[in-house]
Amino acid sequence: MSTTTFVLAATSSEVLNVIAAFAGGLVIAGALVWAVQLGMRVRDRELPRPTPEEQPHIPDTGPVHEERELREPDEVPHAVGRERLLPHELHHAGSRRSQDQHRKRWLPGKSGSFGGGGIGHG
């Protein structure tokens, strides 16, 4: 084989690589254009955004503040005279308002955690 054959073979594979890259780029660009058009059609079908008048407003009495309360677990009632309770016989809440609403405070030397650095009596 002569040198010109090698040059032609090399240039033809480079041209094929360029054509393949160009075709791949066209496919990707086409997919992106299709995705944008699909997104625009989906957005056109959605409900319109609410106007400022439709937005929620602060009540006339002012902002609502959070309510703090201590909760305690509500024990599951025991079945009396039967084998078990059925689901409709249970109530919906797993906790109830505690009678004692005073928050428990930290006491020096009683960290409440293992390895908390306290003096160790409790």
PDB file of N, CA, C and O in Angstrom, residues 20 42 46 51 60 69 102:
ATOM      1  N   ALA A  20     -20.539  11.475  12.484  1.00  0.00           N
ATOM      2  CA  ALA A  20     -21.223  10.806  13.591  1.00  0.00           C
ATOM      3  C   ALA A  20     -21.421  11.767  14.760  1.00  0.00           C
ATOM      4  O   ALA A  20     -22.493  11.797  15.374  1.00  0.00           O
ATOM      5  N   VAL A  42     -47.457  21.129  28.754  1.00  0.00           N
ATOM      6  CA  VAL A  42     -47.909  20.721  30.089  1.00  0.00           C
ATOM      7  C   VAL A  42     -48.218  21.954  30.931  1.00  0.00           C
ATOM      8  O   VAL A  42     -49.223  22.013  31.631  1.00  0.00           O
ATOM      9  N   GLU A  46     -51.899  23.505  32.955  1.00  0.00           N
ATOM     10  CA  GLU A  46     -52.015  23.665  34.405  1.00  0.00           C
ATOM     11  C   GLU A  46     -52.944  24.821  34.743  1.00  0.00           C
ATOM     12  O   GLU A  46     -53.188  25.705  33.926  1.00  0.00           O
ATOM     13  N   THR A  51     -53.806  34.956  41.967  1.00  0.00           N
ATOM     14  CA  THR A  51     -53.526  36.400  41.980  1.00  0.00           C
ATOM     15  C   THR A  51     -53.215  36.821  43.409  1.00  0.00           C
ATOM     16  O   THR A  51     -53.512  36.095  44.364  1.00  0.00           O
ATOM     17  N   ASP A  60     -57.402  39.421  60.869  1.00  0.00           N
ATOM     18  CA  ASP A  60     -57.552  40.779  61.396  1.00  0.00           C
ATOM     19  C   ASP A  60     -57.024  40.898  62.811  1.00  0.00           C
ATOM     20  O   ASP A  60     -56.601  41.971  63.242  1.00  0.00           O
ATOM     21  N   GLU A  69     -47.551  22.801  74.447  1.00  0.00           N
ATOM     22  CA  GLU A  69     -48.107  22.015  75.526  1.00  0.00           C
ATOM     23  C   GLU A  69     -47.306  20.737  75.649  1.00  0.00           C
ATOM     24  O   GLU A  69     -46.746  20.233  74.678  1.00  0.00           O
ATOM     25  N   HIS A 102     -45.708  22.007  83.494  1.00  0.00           N
ATOM     26  CA  HIS A 102     -44.416  22.631  83.815  1.00  0.00           C
ATOM     27  C   HIS A 102     -43.312  21.822  83.156  1.00  0.00           C
ATOM     28  O   HIS A 102     -43.226  20.600  83.314  1.00  0.00           O
TER      29      HIS A 102
END
